[in-house]
Structures are given as C-alpha cells and as structure tokens.
XYZ file of C-alpha atoms in Angstrom:
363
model
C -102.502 23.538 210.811
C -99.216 22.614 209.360
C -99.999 23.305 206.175
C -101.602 26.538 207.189
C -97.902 27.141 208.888
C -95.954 26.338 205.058
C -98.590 28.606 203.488
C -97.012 31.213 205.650
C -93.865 30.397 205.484
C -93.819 30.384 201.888
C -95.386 33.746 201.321
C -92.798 35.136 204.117
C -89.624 33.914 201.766
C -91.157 35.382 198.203
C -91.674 38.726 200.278
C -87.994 38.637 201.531
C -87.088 37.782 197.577
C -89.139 40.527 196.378
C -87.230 43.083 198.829
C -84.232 41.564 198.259
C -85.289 42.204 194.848
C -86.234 45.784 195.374
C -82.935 46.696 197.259
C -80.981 45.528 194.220
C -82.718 47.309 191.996
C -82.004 50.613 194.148
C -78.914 50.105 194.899
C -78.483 49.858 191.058
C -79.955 52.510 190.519
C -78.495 54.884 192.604
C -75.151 53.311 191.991
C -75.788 54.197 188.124
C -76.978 57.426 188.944
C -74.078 58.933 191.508
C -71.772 56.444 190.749
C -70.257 53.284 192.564
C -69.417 53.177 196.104
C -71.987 55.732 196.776
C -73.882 53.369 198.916
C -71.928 50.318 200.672
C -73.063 48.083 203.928
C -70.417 49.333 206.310
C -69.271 46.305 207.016
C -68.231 45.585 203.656
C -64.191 45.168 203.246
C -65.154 45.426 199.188
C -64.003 48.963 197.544
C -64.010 50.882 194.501
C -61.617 50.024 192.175
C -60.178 53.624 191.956
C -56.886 54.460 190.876
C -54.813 56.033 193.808
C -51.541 57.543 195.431
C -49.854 56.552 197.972
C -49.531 59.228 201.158
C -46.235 57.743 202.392
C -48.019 55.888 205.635
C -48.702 52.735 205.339
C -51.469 52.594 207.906
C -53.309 55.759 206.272
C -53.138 53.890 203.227
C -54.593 51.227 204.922
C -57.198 53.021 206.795
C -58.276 54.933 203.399
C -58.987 51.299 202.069
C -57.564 52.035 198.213
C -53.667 52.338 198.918
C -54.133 55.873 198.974
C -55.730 58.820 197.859
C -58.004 58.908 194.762
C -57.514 60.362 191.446
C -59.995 62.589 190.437
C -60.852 63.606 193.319
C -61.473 66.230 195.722
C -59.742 65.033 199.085
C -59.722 67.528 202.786
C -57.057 67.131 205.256
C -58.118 69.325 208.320
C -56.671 69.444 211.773
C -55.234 71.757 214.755
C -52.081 73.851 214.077
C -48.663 71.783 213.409
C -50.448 68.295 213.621
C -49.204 67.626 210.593
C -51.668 68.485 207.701
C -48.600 70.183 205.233
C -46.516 67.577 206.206
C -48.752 64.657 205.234
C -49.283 66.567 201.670
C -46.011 66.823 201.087
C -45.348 62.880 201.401
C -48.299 62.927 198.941
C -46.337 65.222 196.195
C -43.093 63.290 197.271
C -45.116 59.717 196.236
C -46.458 60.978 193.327
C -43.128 62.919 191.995
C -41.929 59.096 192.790
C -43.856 57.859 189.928
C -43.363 60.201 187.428
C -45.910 62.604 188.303
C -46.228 66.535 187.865
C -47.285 68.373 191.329
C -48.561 71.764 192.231
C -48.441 73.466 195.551
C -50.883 76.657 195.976
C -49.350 78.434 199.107
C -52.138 80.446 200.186
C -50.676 80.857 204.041
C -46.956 81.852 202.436
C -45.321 79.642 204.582
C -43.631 76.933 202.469
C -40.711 75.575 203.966
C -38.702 74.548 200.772
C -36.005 73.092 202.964
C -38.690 70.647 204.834
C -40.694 69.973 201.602
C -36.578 68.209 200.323
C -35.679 66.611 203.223
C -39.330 64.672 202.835
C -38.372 63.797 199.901
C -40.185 66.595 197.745
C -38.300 67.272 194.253
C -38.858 71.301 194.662
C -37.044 71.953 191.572
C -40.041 70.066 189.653
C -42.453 71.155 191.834
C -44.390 74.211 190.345
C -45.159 76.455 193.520
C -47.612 79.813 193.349
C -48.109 82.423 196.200
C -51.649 84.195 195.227
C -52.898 87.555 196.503
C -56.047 86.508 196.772
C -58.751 83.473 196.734
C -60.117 83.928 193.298
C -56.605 83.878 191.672
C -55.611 80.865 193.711
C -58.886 79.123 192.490
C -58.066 80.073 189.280
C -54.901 78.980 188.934
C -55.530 75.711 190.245
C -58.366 75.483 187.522
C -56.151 75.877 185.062
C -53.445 73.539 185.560
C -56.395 71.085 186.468
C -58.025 71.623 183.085
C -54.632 70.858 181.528
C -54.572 67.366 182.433
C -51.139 67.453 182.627
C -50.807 67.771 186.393
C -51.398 64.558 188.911
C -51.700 66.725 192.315
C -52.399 70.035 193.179
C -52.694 70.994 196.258
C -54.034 74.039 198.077
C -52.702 75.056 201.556
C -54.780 76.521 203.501
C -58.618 77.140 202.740
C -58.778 79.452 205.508
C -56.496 82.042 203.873
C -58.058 81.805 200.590
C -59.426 85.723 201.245
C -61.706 87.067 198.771
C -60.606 90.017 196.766
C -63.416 92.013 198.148
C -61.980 91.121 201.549
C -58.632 92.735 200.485
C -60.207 95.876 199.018
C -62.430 96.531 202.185
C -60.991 97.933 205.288
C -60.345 95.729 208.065
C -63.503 95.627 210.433
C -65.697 95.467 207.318
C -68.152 92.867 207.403
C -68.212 90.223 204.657
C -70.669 88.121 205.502
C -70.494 84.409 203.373
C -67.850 85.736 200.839
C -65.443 82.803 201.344
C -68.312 80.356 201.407
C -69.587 81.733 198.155
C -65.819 81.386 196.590
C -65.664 78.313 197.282
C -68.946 76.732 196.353
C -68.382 78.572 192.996
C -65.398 77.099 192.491
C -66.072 73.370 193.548
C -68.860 72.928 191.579
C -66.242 73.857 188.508
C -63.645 71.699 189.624
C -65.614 68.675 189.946
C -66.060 68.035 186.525
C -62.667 68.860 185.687
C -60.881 66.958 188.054
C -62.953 63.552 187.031
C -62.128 64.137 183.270
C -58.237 64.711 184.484
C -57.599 62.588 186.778
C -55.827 64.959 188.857
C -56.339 64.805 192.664
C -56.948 67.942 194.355
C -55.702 68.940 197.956
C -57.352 71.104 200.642
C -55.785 71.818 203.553
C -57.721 73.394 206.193
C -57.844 74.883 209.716
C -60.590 74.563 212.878
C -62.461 76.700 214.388
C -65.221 77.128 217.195
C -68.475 77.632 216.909
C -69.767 80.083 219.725
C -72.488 78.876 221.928
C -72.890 75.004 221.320
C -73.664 73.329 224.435
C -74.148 69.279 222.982
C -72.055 67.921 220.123
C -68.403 69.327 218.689
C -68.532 73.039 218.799
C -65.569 72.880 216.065
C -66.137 73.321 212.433
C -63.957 74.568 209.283
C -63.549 77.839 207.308
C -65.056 77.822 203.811
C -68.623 77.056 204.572
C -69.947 73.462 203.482
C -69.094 73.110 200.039
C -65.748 71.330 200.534
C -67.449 68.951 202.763
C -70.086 67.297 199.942
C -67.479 67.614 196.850
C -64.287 65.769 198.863
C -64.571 62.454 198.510
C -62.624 61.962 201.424
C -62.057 63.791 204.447
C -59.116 63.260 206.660
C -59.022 64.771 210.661
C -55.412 64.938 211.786
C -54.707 65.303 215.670
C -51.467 64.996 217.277
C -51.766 62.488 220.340
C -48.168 62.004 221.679
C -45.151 63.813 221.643
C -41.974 61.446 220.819
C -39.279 62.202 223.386
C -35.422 60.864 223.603
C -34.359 61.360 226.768
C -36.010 65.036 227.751
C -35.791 65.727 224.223
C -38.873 65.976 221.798
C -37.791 64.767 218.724
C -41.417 63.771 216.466
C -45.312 63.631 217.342
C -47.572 60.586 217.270
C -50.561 61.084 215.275
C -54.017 59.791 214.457
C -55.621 59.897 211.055
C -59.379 59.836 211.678
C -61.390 58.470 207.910
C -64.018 61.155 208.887
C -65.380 60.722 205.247
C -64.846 58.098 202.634
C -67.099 57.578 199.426
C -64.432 54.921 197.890
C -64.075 52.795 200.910
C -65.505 52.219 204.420
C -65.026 55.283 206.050
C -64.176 55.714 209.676
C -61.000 54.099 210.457
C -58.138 55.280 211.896
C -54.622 55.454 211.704
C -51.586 55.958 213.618
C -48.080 56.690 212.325
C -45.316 59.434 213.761
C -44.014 62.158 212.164
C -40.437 63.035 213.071
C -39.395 66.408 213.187
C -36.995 67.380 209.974
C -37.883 64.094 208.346
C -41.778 63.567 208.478
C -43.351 60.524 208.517
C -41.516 57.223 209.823
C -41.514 55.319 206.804
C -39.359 52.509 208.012
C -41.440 52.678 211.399
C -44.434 51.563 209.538
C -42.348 48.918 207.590
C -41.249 47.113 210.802
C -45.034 47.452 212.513
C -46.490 46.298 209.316
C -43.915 43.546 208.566
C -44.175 42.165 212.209
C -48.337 42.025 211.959
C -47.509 40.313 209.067
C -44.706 37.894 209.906
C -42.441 39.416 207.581
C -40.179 40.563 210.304
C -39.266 38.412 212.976
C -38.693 40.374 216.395
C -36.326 37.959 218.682
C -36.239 40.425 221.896
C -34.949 43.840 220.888
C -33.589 42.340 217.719
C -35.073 42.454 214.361
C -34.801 39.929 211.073
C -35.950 40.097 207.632
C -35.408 36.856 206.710
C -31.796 35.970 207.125
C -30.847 39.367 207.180
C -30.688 41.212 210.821
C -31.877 44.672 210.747
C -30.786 45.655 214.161
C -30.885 45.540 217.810
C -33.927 48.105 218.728
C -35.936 49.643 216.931
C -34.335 52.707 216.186
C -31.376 50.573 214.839
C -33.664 48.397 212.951
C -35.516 51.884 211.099
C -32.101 53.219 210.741
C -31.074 50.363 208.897
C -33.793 50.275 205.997
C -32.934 54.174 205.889
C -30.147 52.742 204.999
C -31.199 50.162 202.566
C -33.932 51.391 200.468
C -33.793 48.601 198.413
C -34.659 46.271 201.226
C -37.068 48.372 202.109
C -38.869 48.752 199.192
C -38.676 44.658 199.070
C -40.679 44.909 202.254
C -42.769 47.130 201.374
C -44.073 45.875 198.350
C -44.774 41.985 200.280
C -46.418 44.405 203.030
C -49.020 46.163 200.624
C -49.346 42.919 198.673
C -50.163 40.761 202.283
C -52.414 44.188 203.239
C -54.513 44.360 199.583
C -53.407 48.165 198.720
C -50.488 46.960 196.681
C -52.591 48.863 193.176
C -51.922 52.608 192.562
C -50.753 55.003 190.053
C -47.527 53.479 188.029
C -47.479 56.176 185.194
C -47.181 60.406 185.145
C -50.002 60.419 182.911
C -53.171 61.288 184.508
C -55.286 58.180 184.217
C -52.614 55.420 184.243
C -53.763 52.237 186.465
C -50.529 50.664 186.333
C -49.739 48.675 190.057
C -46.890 50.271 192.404
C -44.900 47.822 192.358
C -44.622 47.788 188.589
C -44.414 51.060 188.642
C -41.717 51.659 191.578
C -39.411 48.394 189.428
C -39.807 50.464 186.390
C-alpha cells in the first residue's frame, strides 16, 4: 500500500515537471514571437527592461512600473474634459526637453495654450508645434518626423478631432460611417514599425463618449474605433476626484491615474498626484509624500526635515521651499526613484540612448 502511494506520488511530480516544462516552453515561445512582457503572472513586480521618460509624477511613474513612459511606443491618455490629459503630456515634453530631447505637439483641437505649456516647464521655442486641417495630414506629419528618428516625443492632441478629409468635404449631416476608425487603423499599423526602429514615443490624447443603450458594464468608450487600443502599449484613464480649495477658493484638482493597460509592467495600478492650476503637477508634493514613505523626510508635527535641513512648517511651506531649491530637490528626488526602483530612463536626445536619469539630469 505504501509503496503503491510513492508510485503515485512519483508519477504526480514528473507530470507537474513536464507542465512546468510545457509552460516554459510557451511562454518562450510566445515571448520570442510578440516579444517580452507579453505574458507576465500579475503578481510579478519583474518588468521589461525598456528605456523610458519620466511624466513629471512620481507616483505615475511608479504606477507605470518603468519610471515612465516607453520609447517606442504607442502610449493613450484618455479621460473626461479638463482632468488633465494635455496637462500630463506636457510634463512629458517638459521631461524629455529636460534631457536633451526634440518634441512635437500635433494640435488637432487648436487649443494650445503656449503660456500654460511654459509655465510647466515646456521650452515652446524648441518645441515644433503643427495645427492640421485634417486627420490624414496630421497622421502624416507625425509619420514623418517619426521616420526621421530625430524626434523623442510626438504627441497628438486629440484623436477625436482628427476629422477625415472626406468629413470636411461633405456637408454637415452627411453620414460617414467608420471613416475615423479606418484612418486610424491605417495609420497605426504604419507607425508601429516606425516608432520601434526610432525609438520615438508617440502620444494620443483622447476624449469619452457614451455608448447608447448599454444596460450592464461601462457604457463609455473612445473615438477612433479599436485600433489605438491593441497598438498602445499602455493606456492611461485620467479622472479628476477632488477639487483643491484654499479657503473658498479652488486653486488645483486631485487626480487618479488608472494603468488601464500595460504590456511593459503589471498593469492596473493607480496613481494619485494634484495638478495645480497655472503650474500643473505638484512636483514637490510628490517629493515630500514619496520622501516621507521613504524616510527621507522626517515630518515632526507640521514641520518638515531633509536631513539637517528644515524645509518648512506645513506643507505648503515645505513644497514652496524645494520650489525654491531645485537642487535639493533634485537630491531628493534622485534617493526617491533610487529607494522606489524607477531611478533608469532616457539620459541622452538621441533616440535609443539607455543612459540612467540621474546621470543624465548631473550631466
């Protein structure tokens, strides 16, 4: 009987080795054959080791599990109206223009604000800006400076108003059933391969709408058709969650960064960060929730301590403070990303460059 019980036990373990076996083998397959990171347990903290730029929040770069957004790549930012989707790619250009890069902004809505873009921190004399009259010469144009190689970002804001000529030569009323949809499916499929030879990453911004009639699930969905949502290799879902008040007066919004899609890290995490109006994101905010989690900053009541320096009494003091000492900041922030594992990302304008932030930022 016992031995009856090892026979069994035996052949139990050599089946679990040959699966084990098996799901190697897959997994190296498929791995091989769309790449690595395409499958990942979900409870894996490993990533692809894919060079990235910052977005100027520390907890998005967290939550996006590479320090960043991806080079090469095809990345969605979608959300309601002013929760922050321009705003966040304009940190993006600003950290990239930080490190040497060259940016491109497609203004498909026509509603750059050149004075916002600055005070983000947005060089808009280097950054090359086009307003298209239609979808195909937006695509286009974004082809092009993507085939260059010489651009690191270029960004496309909104895909909801990239109309289709035919759109623009019909009268209004016509119907123009999938033309957008079409557009862009044409165009992704060409931009792909381009952007992974370049290295460039490639923005979409884009708006929500309803689907009529749903009665279980999310009725909302995006313009564009579904193109954009198997070529981005991540997808971002921005929602304002709190208005920041002094007094009676609103002064910033709270947000939350939903991973929605992630094919370089875990996907589905979150982040939380707030954007303050005229300035965008809270930079130092971040710094002082980040360096507290990490007891890098020591919070003694309402005062705050980096080390033997004080930073303030409050928080608002404290923020105000490394606004005032970027040096000290940037101190902090490097021991913050180093502490937090998202310390590598793009060091060098050339498309392609692995070189670590910091090295890249003490250049």
């Amino acid at each position: 009987m016992a031995e009856k019980k090892v026979n069994l036990k035996d052949a139990s373990a050599k089946e679990a080795k040959a699966k084990d076996a098996a799901l190697e083998a897959a997994v190296t397959q498929i791995e091989r054959d769309f790449g690595v990171g395409s499958l990942m347990r979900l409870g894996d903290k490993g990533t692809v080791k894919v060079d990235s730029i910052p977005t100027g929040s520390l907890a998005l770069d967290l939550a996006l599990g590479i320090g960043g957004v991806p080079r090469g790549r095809i990345i969605e930012i979608f959300g309601p109206e002013s929760s922050g989707k321009t705003t966040l790619v304009n940190h993006i250009i600003a950290e990239a223009q930080a490190l040497g890069g060259v940016c491109a902004f497609i203004d498909t809505e026509h509603a750059i604000d050149p004075v916002y873009s600055q005070a983000i921190g947005v060089d808009t004399d280097e950054l090359l800006v086009s307003q298209p009259d239609y979808g195909e010469q937006a695509l286009q144009i974004a082809d092009r400076l993507i085939a260059s190689a010489a651009v690191d970002v270029v960004a496309i804001d909104s895909v909801a108003a990239l109309t289709p000529k035919a759109e623009l030569d019909g009268q209004i009323g016509d119907t123009t059933v999938g033309l957008q949809a079409r557009l862009m499916s044409q165009a992704l499929r060409k931009l792909a391969g381009s952007l992974n030879r370049t290295k460039t990453v490639c923005i979409f911004t884009n708006q929500i709408r309803e689907k009529i009639g749903v009665q279980f699930g999310s009725p909302e969905t995006q313009p564009g058709g579904r193109a954009l949502k198997f070529y981005s290799s991540q997808r971002l879902d921005i929602r304002r969650i709190e208005t920041l008040k002094e007094g009676t007066e609103a002064v910033g919004n709270r947000v939350r960064v939903k991973v929605v899609k992630n094919k370089v890290a875990a996907p589905f995490r979150q982040a939380e960060f707030d954007i303050e109006y005229g300035v965008g994101i809270s930079r130092e905010g971040g710094l002082l929730d980040f360096g507290i989690e990490q007891d890098l900053v020591q919070k003694s009541g309402s005062f705050f301590s980096y080390g033997e320096v004080r930073l303030g009494q409050g928080r608002n003091n404290a923020k105000q403070f490394l606004n005032d000492n970027p040096e000290l900041a940037l101190e902090i922030e490097t021991k913050v990303r180093t502490a937090l594992g998202i310390g590598a990302t793009t060091g060098d304008s050339a498309p392609g460059s692995e070189a670590p932030i910091a090295e890249a930022q003490a250049a």
